Tab-separated table of C-alpha atoms and ligand atoms in Angstrom:
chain	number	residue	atom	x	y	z
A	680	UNK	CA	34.348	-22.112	-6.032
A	681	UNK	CA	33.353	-25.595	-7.506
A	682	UNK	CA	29.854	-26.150	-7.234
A	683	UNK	CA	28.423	-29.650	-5.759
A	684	UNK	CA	25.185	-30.685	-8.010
A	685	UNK	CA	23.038	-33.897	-7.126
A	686	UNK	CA	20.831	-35.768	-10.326
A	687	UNK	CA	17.514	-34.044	-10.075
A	688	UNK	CA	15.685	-37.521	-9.955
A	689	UNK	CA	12.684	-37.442	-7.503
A	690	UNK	CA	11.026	-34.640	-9.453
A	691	UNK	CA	7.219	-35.290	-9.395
A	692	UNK	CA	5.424	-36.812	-11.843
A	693	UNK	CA	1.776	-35.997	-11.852
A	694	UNK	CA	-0.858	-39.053	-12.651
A	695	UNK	CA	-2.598	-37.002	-15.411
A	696	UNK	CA	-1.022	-34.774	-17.984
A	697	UNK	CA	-0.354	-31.214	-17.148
A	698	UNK	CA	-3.540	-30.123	-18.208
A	699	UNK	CA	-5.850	-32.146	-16.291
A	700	UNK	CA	-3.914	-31.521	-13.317
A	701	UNK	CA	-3.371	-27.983	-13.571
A	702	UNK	CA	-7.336	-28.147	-14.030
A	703	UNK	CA	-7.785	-30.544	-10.903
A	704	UNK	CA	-5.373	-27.985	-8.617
A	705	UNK	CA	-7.072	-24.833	-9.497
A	706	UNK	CA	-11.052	-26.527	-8.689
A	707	UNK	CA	-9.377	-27.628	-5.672
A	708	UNK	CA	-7.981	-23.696	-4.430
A	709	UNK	CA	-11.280	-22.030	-5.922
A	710	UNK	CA	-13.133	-23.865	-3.357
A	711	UNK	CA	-10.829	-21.792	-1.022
A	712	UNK	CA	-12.291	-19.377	1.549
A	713	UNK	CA	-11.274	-17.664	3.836
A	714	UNK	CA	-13.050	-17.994	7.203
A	715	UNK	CA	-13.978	-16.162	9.773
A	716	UNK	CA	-16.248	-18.447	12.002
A	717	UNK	CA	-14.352	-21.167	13.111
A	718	UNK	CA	-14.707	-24.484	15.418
A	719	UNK	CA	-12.783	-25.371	17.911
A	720	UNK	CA	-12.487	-28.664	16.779
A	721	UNK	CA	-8.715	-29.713	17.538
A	722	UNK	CA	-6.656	-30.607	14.671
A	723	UNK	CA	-3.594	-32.241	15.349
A	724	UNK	CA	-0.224	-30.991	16.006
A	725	UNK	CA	1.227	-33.456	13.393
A	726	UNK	CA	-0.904	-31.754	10.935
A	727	UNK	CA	0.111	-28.147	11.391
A	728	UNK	CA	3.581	-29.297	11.171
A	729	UNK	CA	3.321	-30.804	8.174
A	730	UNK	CA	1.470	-27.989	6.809
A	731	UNK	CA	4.402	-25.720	8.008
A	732	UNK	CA	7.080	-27.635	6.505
A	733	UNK	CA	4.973	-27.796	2.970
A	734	UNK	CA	5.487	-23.706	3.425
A	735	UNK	CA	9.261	-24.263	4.215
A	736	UNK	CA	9.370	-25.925	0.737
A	737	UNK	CA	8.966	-22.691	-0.959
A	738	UNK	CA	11.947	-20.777	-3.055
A	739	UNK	CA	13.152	-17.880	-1.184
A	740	UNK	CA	16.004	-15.325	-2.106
A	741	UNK	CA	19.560	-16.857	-2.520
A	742	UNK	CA	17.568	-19.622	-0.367
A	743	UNK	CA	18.037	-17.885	2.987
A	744	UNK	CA	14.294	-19.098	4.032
A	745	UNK	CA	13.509	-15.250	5.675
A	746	UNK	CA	10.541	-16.872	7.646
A	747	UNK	CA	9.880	-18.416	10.617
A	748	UNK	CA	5.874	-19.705	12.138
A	749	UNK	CA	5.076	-19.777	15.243
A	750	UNK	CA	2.329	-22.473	15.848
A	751	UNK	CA	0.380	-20.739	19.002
A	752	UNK	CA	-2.174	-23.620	20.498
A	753	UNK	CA	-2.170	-22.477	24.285
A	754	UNK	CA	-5.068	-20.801	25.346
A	755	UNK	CA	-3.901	-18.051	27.453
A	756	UNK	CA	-1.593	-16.480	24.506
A	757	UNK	CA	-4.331	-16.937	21.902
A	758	UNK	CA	-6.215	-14.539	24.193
A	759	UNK	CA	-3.288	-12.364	24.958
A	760	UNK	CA	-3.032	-12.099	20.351
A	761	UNK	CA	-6.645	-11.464	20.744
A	762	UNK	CA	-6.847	-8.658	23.085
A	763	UNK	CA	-4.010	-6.904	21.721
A	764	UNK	CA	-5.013	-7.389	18.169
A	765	UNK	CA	-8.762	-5.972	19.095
A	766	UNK	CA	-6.935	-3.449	20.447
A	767	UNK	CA	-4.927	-2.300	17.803
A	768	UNK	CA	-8.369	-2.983	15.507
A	769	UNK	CA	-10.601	-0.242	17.118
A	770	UNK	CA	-8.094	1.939	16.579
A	771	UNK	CA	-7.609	1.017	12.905
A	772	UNK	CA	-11.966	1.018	12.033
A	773	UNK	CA	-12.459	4.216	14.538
A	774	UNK	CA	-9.018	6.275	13.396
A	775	UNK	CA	-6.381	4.771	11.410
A	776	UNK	CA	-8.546	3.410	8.068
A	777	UNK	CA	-9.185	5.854	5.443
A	778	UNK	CA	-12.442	6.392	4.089
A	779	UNK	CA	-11.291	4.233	0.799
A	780	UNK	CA	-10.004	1.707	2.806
A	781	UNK	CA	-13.315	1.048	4.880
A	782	UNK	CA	-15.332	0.981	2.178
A	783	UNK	CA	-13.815	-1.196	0.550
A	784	UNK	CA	-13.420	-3.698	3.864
A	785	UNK	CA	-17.781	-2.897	3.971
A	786	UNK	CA	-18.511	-5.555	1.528
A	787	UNK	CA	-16.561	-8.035	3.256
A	788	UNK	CA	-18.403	-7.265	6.949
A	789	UNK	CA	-14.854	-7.155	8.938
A	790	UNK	CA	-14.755	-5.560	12.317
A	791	UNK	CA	-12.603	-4.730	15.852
A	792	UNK	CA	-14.055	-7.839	16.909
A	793	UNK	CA	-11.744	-11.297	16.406
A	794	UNK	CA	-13.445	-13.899	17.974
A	795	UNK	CA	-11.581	-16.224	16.047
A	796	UNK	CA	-8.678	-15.675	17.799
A	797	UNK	CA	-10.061	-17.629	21.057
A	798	UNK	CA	-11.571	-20.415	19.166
A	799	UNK	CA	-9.875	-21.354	16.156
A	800	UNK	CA	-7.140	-24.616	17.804
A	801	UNK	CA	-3.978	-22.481	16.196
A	802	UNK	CA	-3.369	-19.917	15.312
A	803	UNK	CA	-0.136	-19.513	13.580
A	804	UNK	CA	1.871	-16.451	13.304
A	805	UNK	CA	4.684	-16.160	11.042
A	806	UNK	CA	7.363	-13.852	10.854
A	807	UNK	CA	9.518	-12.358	8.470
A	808	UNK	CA	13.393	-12.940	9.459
A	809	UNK	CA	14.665	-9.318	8.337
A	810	UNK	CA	18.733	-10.090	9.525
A	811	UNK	CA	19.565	-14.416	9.143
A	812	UNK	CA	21.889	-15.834	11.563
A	813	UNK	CA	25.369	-13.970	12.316
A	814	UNK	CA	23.585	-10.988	11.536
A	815	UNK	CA	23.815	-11.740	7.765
A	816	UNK	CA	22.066	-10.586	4.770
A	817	UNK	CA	18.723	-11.552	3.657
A	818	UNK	CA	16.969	-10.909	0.122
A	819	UNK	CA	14.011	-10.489	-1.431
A	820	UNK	CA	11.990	-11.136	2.101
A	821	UNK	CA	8.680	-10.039	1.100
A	822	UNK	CA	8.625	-11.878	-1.507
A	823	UNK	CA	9.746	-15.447	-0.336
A	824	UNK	CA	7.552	-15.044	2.821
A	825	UNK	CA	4.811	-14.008	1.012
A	826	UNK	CA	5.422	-17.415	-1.621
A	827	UNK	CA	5.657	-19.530	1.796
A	828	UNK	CA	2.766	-18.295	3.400
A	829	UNK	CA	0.808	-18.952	-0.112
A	830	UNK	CA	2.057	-22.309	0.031
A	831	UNK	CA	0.672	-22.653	3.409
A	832	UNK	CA	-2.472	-21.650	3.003
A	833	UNK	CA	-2.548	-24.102	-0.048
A	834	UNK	CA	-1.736	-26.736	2.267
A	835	UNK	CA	-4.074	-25.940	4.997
A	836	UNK	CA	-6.894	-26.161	1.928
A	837	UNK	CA	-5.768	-29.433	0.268
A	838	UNK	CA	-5.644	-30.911	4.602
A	839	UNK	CA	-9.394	-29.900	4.243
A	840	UNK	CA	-8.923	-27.047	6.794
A	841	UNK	CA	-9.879	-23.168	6.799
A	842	UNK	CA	-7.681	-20.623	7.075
A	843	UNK	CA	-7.849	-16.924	7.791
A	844	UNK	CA	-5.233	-14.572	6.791
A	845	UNK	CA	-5.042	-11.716	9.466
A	846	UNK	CA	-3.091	-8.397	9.403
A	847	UNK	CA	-3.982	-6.722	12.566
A	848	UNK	CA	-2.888	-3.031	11.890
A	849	UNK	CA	-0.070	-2.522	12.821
A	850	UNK	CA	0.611	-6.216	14.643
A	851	UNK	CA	4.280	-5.301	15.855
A	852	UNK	CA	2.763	-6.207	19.765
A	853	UNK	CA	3.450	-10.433	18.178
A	854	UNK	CA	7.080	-9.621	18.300
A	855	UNK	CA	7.119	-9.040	22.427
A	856	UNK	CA	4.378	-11.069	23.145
A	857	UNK	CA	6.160	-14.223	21.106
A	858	UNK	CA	9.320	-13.456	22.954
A	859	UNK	CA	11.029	-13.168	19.277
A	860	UNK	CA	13.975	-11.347	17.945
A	861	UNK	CA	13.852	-7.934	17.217
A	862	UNK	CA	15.111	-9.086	13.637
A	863	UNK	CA	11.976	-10.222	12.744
A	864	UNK	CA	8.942	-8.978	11.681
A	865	UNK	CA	5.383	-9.915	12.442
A	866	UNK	CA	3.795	-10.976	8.507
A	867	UNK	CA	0.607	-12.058	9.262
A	868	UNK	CA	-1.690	-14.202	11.783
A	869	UNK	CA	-3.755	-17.165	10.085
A	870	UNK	CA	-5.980	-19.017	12.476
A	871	UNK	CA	-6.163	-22.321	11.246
A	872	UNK	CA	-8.835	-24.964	12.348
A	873	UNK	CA	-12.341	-26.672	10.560
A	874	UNK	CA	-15.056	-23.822	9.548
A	875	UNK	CA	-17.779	-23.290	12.682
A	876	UNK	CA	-21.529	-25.372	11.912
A	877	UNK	CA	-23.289	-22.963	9.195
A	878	UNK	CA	-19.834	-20.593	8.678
A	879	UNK	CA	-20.977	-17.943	6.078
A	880	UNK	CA	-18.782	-16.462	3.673
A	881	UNK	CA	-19.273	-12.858	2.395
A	882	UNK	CA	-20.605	-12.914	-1.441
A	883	UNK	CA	-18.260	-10.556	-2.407
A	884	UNK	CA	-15.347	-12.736	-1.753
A	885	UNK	CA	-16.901	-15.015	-4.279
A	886	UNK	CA	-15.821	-12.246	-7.493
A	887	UNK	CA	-12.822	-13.035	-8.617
A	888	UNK	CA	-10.965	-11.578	-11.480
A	889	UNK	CA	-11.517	-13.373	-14.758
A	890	UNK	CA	-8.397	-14.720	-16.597
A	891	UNK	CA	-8.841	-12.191	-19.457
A	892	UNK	CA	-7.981	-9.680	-16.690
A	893	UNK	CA	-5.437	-11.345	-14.903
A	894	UNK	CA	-3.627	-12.606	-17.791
A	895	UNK	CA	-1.584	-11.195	-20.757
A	896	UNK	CA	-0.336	-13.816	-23.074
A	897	UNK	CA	2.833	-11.556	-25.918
B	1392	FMN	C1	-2.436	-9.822	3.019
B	1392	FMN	C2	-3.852	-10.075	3.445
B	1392	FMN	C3	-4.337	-9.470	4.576
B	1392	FMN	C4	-5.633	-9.738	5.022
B	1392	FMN	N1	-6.066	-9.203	6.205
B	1392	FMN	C5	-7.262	-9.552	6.678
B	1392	FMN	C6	-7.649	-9.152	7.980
B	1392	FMN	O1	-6.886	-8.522	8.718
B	1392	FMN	N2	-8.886	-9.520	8.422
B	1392	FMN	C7	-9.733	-10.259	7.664
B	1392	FMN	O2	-10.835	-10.566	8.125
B	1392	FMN	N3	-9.383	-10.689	6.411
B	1392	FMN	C8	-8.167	-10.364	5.929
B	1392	FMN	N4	-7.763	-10.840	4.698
B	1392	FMN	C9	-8.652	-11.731	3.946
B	1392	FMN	C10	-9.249	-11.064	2.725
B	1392	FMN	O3	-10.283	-10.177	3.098
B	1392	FMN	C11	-9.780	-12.166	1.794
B	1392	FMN	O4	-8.698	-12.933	1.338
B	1392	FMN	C12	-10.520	-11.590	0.605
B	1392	FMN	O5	-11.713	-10.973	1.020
B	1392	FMN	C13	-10.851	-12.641	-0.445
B	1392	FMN	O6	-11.588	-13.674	0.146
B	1392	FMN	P1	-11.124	-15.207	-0.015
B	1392	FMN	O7	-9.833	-15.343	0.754
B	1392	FMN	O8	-12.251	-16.006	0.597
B	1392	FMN	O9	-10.904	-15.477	-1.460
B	1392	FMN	C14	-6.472	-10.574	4.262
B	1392	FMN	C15	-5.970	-11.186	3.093
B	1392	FMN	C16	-4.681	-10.942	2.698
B	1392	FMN	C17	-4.137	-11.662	1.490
């Protein structure tokens, strides 16, 4: 099979040298929090979908793009995520959580109740494509949705907009309620929208690892 290349010309050239701007993009994400009070503010259609296709940029395995978003705006479905995510929530603090697991959510002061879900102006939902089209293979899903959905939230950040990332537990209620194939998979729920007047983040959000522990230079 003879391969067709193209000149790799448009790559992009940063003003500063890698350094600085390697510098510049991490001060820029470590302002990044995620948000739980939101505004219902309206951003702009135009914006989530040019935060969307910033996520379709991303590499993905044997670049079969395993993802797809669903950009929810309309009220009434926002409420229909909410009440079936806050029902699938009680169950998850009152039964499904492990001690471990709640303890560790404790510091972080996450509950049944998703407010967000109502006010926040989108809330997007994006699946993971588990069969692509013709019922063919897919690879490495997790990963490539997972790099996608990181370079969404990026996106949202840099647009000056909070984001939440969501896993109701277990959220496979999105599939029926989105009308969406059975070969995909909900991935996660981020509401997307401005932070509410005097949002508070939780403290203990704030630790991050240091680079010594993060990073092993051989
Ligand atoms: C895969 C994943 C699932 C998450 N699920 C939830 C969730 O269901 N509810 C919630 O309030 N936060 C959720 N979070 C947000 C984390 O609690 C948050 O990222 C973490 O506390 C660090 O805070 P930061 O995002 O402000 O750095 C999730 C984050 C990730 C990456």
């Amino acid at each position: 099979m003879s391969i067709e290349y193209v000149d790799y010309r448009d790559r992009y050239v940063p003003g500063g040298s890698a350094e600085s701007e390697a510098r510049r993009f991490h001060d820029a994400l470590a302002k990044r929090r995620t948000v739980r009070e939101f505004s219902d503010r309206p951003v702009s259609r135009d914006t989530i979908e040019w935060i969307v296709r910033a996520a379709g940029t991303a590499p993905s395995g044997a670049n079969k793009q395993p993802w797809h978003f669903v950009a929810v705006q309309d009220r009434a479905t926002k409420h229909a995520i909410r009440l079936a995510a806050e029902k699938e929530e009680r169950e998850f603090y009152a039964h499904r959580a492990n001690a471990e697991w709640l303890a560790d959510l404790a510091p972080l002061g996450t509950d049944e109740h998703k407010e967000f879900l109502d006010v926040a102006p989108w809330v997007v939902v994006v699946f993971k494509v588990t069969r692509g089209d013709g019922d063919s293979q897919v690879y490495y899903v997790n990963e490539s949705v997972g790099i996608a959905v990181g370079l969404f939230l990026a996106a949202a950040h840099l647009a000056g907009l909070a984001t939440l990332t969501h896993t109701p537990s277990p959220m496979g209620f999105l599939t029926e309620l989105l009308g969406r194939s059975k070969r995909e998979k909900p991935f996660v729920v981020i509401p997307v929208g401005y932070p509410a007047d005097g949002c508070r983040v939780p403290a203990a959000a704030l630790r991050k690892k240091g680079l010594e522990e993060i990073l092993t230079v051989v």
